[in-house]
XYZ file of C-alpha atoms in Angstrom:
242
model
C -10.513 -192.790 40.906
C -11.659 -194.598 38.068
C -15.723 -193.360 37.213
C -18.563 -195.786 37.493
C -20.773 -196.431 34.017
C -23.371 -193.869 33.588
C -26.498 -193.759 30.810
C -26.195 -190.945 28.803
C -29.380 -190.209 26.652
C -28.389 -188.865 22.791
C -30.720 -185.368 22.160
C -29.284 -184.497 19.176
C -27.153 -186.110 15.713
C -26.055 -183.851 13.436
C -23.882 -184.088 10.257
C -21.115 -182.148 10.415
C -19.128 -183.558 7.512
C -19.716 -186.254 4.716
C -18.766 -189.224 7.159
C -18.676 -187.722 10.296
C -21.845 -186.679 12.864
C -21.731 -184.917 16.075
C -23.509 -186.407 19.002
C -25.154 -184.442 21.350
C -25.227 -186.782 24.922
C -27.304 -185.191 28.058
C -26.380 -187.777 31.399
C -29.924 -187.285 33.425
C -28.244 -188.454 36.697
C -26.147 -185.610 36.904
C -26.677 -181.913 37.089
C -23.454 -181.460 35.970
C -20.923 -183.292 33.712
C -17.779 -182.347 35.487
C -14.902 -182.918 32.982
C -11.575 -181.045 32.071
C -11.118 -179.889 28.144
C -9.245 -182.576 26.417
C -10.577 -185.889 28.680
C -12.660 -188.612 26.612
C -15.511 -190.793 27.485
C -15.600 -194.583 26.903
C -18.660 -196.204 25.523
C -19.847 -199.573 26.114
C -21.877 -200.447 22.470
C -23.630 -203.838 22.067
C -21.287 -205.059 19.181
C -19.760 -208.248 21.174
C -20.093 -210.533 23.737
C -16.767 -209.924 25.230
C -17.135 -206.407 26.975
C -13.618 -205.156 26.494
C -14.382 -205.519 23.036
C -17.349 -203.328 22.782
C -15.287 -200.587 24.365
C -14.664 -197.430 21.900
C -13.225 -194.363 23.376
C -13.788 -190.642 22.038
C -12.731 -187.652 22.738
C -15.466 -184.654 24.266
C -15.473 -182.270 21.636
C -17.035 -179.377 23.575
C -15.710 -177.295 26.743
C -17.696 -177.601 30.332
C -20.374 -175.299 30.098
C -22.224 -176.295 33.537
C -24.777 -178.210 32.212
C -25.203 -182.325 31.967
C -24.407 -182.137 27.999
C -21.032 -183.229 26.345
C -20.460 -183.341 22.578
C -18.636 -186.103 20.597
C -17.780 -185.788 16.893
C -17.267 -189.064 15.050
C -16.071 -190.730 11.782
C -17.769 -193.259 10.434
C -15.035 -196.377 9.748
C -15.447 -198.741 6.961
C -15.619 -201.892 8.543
C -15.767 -200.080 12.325
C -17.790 -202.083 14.393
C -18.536 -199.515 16.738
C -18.895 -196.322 14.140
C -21.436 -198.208 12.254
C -23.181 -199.243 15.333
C -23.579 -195.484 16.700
C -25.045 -194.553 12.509
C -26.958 -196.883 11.635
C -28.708 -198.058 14.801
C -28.251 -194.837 17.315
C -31.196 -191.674 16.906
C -32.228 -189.120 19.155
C -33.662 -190.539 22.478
C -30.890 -193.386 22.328
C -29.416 -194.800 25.319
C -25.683 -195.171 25.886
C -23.693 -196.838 28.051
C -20.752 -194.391 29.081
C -17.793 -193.761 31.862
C -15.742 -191.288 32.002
C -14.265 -188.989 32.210
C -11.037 -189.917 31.171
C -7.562 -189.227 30.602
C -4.925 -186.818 31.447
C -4.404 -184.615 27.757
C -5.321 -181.327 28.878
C -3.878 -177.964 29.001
C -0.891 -177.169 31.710
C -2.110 -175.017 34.366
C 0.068 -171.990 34.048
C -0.109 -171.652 29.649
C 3.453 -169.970 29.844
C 4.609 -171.147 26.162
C 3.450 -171.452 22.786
C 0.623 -173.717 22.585
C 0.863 -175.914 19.597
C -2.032 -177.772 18.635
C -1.494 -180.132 15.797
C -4.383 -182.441 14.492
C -5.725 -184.544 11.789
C -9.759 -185.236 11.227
C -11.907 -185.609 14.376
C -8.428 -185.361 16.393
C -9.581 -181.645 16.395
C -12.047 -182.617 18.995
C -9.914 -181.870 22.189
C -8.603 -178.818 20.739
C -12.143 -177.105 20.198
C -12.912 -177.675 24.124
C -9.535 -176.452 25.080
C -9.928 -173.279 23.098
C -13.625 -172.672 24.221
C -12.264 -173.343 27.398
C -9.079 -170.322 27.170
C -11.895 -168.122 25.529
C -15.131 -168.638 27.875
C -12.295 -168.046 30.727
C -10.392 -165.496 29.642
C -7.037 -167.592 30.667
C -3.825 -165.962 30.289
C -1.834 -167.666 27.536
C 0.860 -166.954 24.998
C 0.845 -167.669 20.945
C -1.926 -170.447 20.449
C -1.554 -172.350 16.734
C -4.250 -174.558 15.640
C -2.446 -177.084 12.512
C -5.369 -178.754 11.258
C -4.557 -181.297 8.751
C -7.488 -182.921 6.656
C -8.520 -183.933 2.927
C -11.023 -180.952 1.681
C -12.326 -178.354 3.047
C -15.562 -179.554 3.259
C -13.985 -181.977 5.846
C -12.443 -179.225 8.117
C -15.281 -179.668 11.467
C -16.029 -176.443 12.703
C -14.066 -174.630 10.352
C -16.642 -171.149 11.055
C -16.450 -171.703 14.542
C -12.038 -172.078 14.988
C -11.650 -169.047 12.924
C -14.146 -166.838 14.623
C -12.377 -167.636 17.785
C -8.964 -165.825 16.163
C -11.508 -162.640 17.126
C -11.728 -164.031 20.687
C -8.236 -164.998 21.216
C -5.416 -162.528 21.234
C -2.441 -164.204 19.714
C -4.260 -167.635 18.523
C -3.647 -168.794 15.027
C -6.192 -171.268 12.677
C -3.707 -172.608 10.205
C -5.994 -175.555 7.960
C -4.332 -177.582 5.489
C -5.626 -179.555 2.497
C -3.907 -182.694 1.285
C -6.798 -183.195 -1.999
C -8.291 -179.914 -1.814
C -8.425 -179.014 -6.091
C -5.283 -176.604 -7.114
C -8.176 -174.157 -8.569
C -8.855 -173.126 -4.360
C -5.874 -170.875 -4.367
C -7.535 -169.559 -1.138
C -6.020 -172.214 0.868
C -3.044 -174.318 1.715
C -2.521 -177.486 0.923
C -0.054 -179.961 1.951
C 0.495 -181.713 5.850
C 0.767 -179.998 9.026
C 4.203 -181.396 9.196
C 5.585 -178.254 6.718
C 3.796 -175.631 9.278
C 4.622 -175.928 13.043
C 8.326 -176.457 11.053
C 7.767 -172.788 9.583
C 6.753 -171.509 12.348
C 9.751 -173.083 14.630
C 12.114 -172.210 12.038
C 15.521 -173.838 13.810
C 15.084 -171.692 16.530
C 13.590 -174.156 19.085
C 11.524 -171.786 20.652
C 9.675 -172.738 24.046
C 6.599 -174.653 23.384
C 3.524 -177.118 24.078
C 3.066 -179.495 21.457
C -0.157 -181.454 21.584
C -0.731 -183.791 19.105
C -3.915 -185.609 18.392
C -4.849 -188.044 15.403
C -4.032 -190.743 13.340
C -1.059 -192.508 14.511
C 1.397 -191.834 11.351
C 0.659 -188.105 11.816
C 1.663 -188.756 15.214
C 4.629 -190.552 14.573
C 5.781 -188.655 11.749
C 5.178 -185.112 13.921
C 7.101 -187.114 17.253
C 10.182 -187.665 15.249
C 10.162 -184.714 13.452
C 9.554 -182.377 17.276
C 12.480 -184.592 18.329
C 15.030 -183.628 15.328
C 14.220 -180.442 16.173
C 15.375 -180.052 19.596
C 12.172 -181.108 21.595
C 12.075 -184.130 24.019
C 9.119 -185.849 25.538
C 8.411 -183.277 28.220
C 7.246 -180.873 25.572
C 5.220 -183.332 23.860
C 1.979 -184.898 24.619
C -0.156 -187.038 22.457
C -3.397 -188.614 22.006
C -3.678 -191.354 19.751
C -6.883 -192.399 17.226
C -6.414 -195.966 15.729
């Protein structure tokens, strides 16, 4: 059943990267925000007449916790109607326009292979939840590899937070990669995730999850490259940003 449009009411903005801002959204009807890690929520922003065009769908970056809350993290888009709409004109104590939630990219219910998680930019959104989620839980799970692809460092969201959880999570894995980061950071690696998950496969095809959530030529790229290998569609799932 599809949900019905709700107000949510922004508490908090913070800058979590040089273009990108979490939002903190609280919906006051509710005294819960029922939602499963890896579902997105579907604003409704005044930037057109035609409402199907005002439509901009993000991911919920955080895990449910019990409380009315949910957390989106967002890039700001040159030229993006609706990115510049939610910077420049949305503060604390803004109203939004909201249903969900959404979708059906979440974790299997029995986590009885390797979890892959492979992700570009704010496609690490779903990913934080779901591991929050296995953590706050304590849900039974095999190997769990984060592949975070991004620019710099200084662009890898919650970089602290998805390592500290390798202390919480028996067997999970935070494997960043840097496409620009400077060659004088030998502390980190640098290339695209493509060149890990294959490393850690290594032609043996062994049983696994891959979730994949980004830009669309990651996604693409990572599809046909999971299919070489020996994977079909079952063992794939996907959530696609632009």
């Amino acid at each position: 059943m599809l949900e019905p449009w709700r107000t949510g009411i922004v508490t908090k903005i913070e800058q979590a990267a040089a273009s990108t801002r979490r939002f903190f959204i609280q919906v006051p009807e509710l005294d819960v925000f029922h939602f499963k890690p890896g579902q997105f929520v579907t604003l409704d922003l005044p930037i057109h007449e035609q409402r199907n065009k005002r439509w901009r769908s993000y991911s919920i970056a955080s895990s449910p916790d019990g409380t009315n809350t949910f957390e989106l993290v967002i890039v700001l888009l040159e030229g993006g109607a609706g990115t510049n709409y939610l910077f420049n004109q949305v503060t604390t104590g803004s109203a939004l326009s909201f249903r969900g939630p959404q979708g059906v990219f979440c974790l299997p219910q029995q986590l009885d292979k390797d979890l892959y998680f492979i992700c570009t930019g704010t496609g690490v959104a779903p990913f934080r939840a779901m591991l929050q989620h296995i953590a706050r839980h304590k849900i039974p799970h095999q190997n769990i590899y984060l592949i975070f692809g991004c620019r710099l460092t200084c662009d890898a969201l919650y970089r602290d937070e998805l390592k500290q959880l390798e202390q919480e999570i028996d067997g999970y894995y935070y494997l960043p990669t840097f496409s620009r980061e400077p060659e004088e950071n030998r502390e980190v690696r640098r290339g695209y995730v493509h060149a890990i998950y294959e490393e850690l496969i290594k032609g043996m095809q062994p049983p696994g999850y891959f979730f994949l959530c980004g830009w669309k030529d990651m996604i693409d790229e990572a599809r046909e490259r999971l299919h070489t290998l020996g994977y079909t569609k079952h063992d794939i799932h996907l959530e696609l940003y632009g």
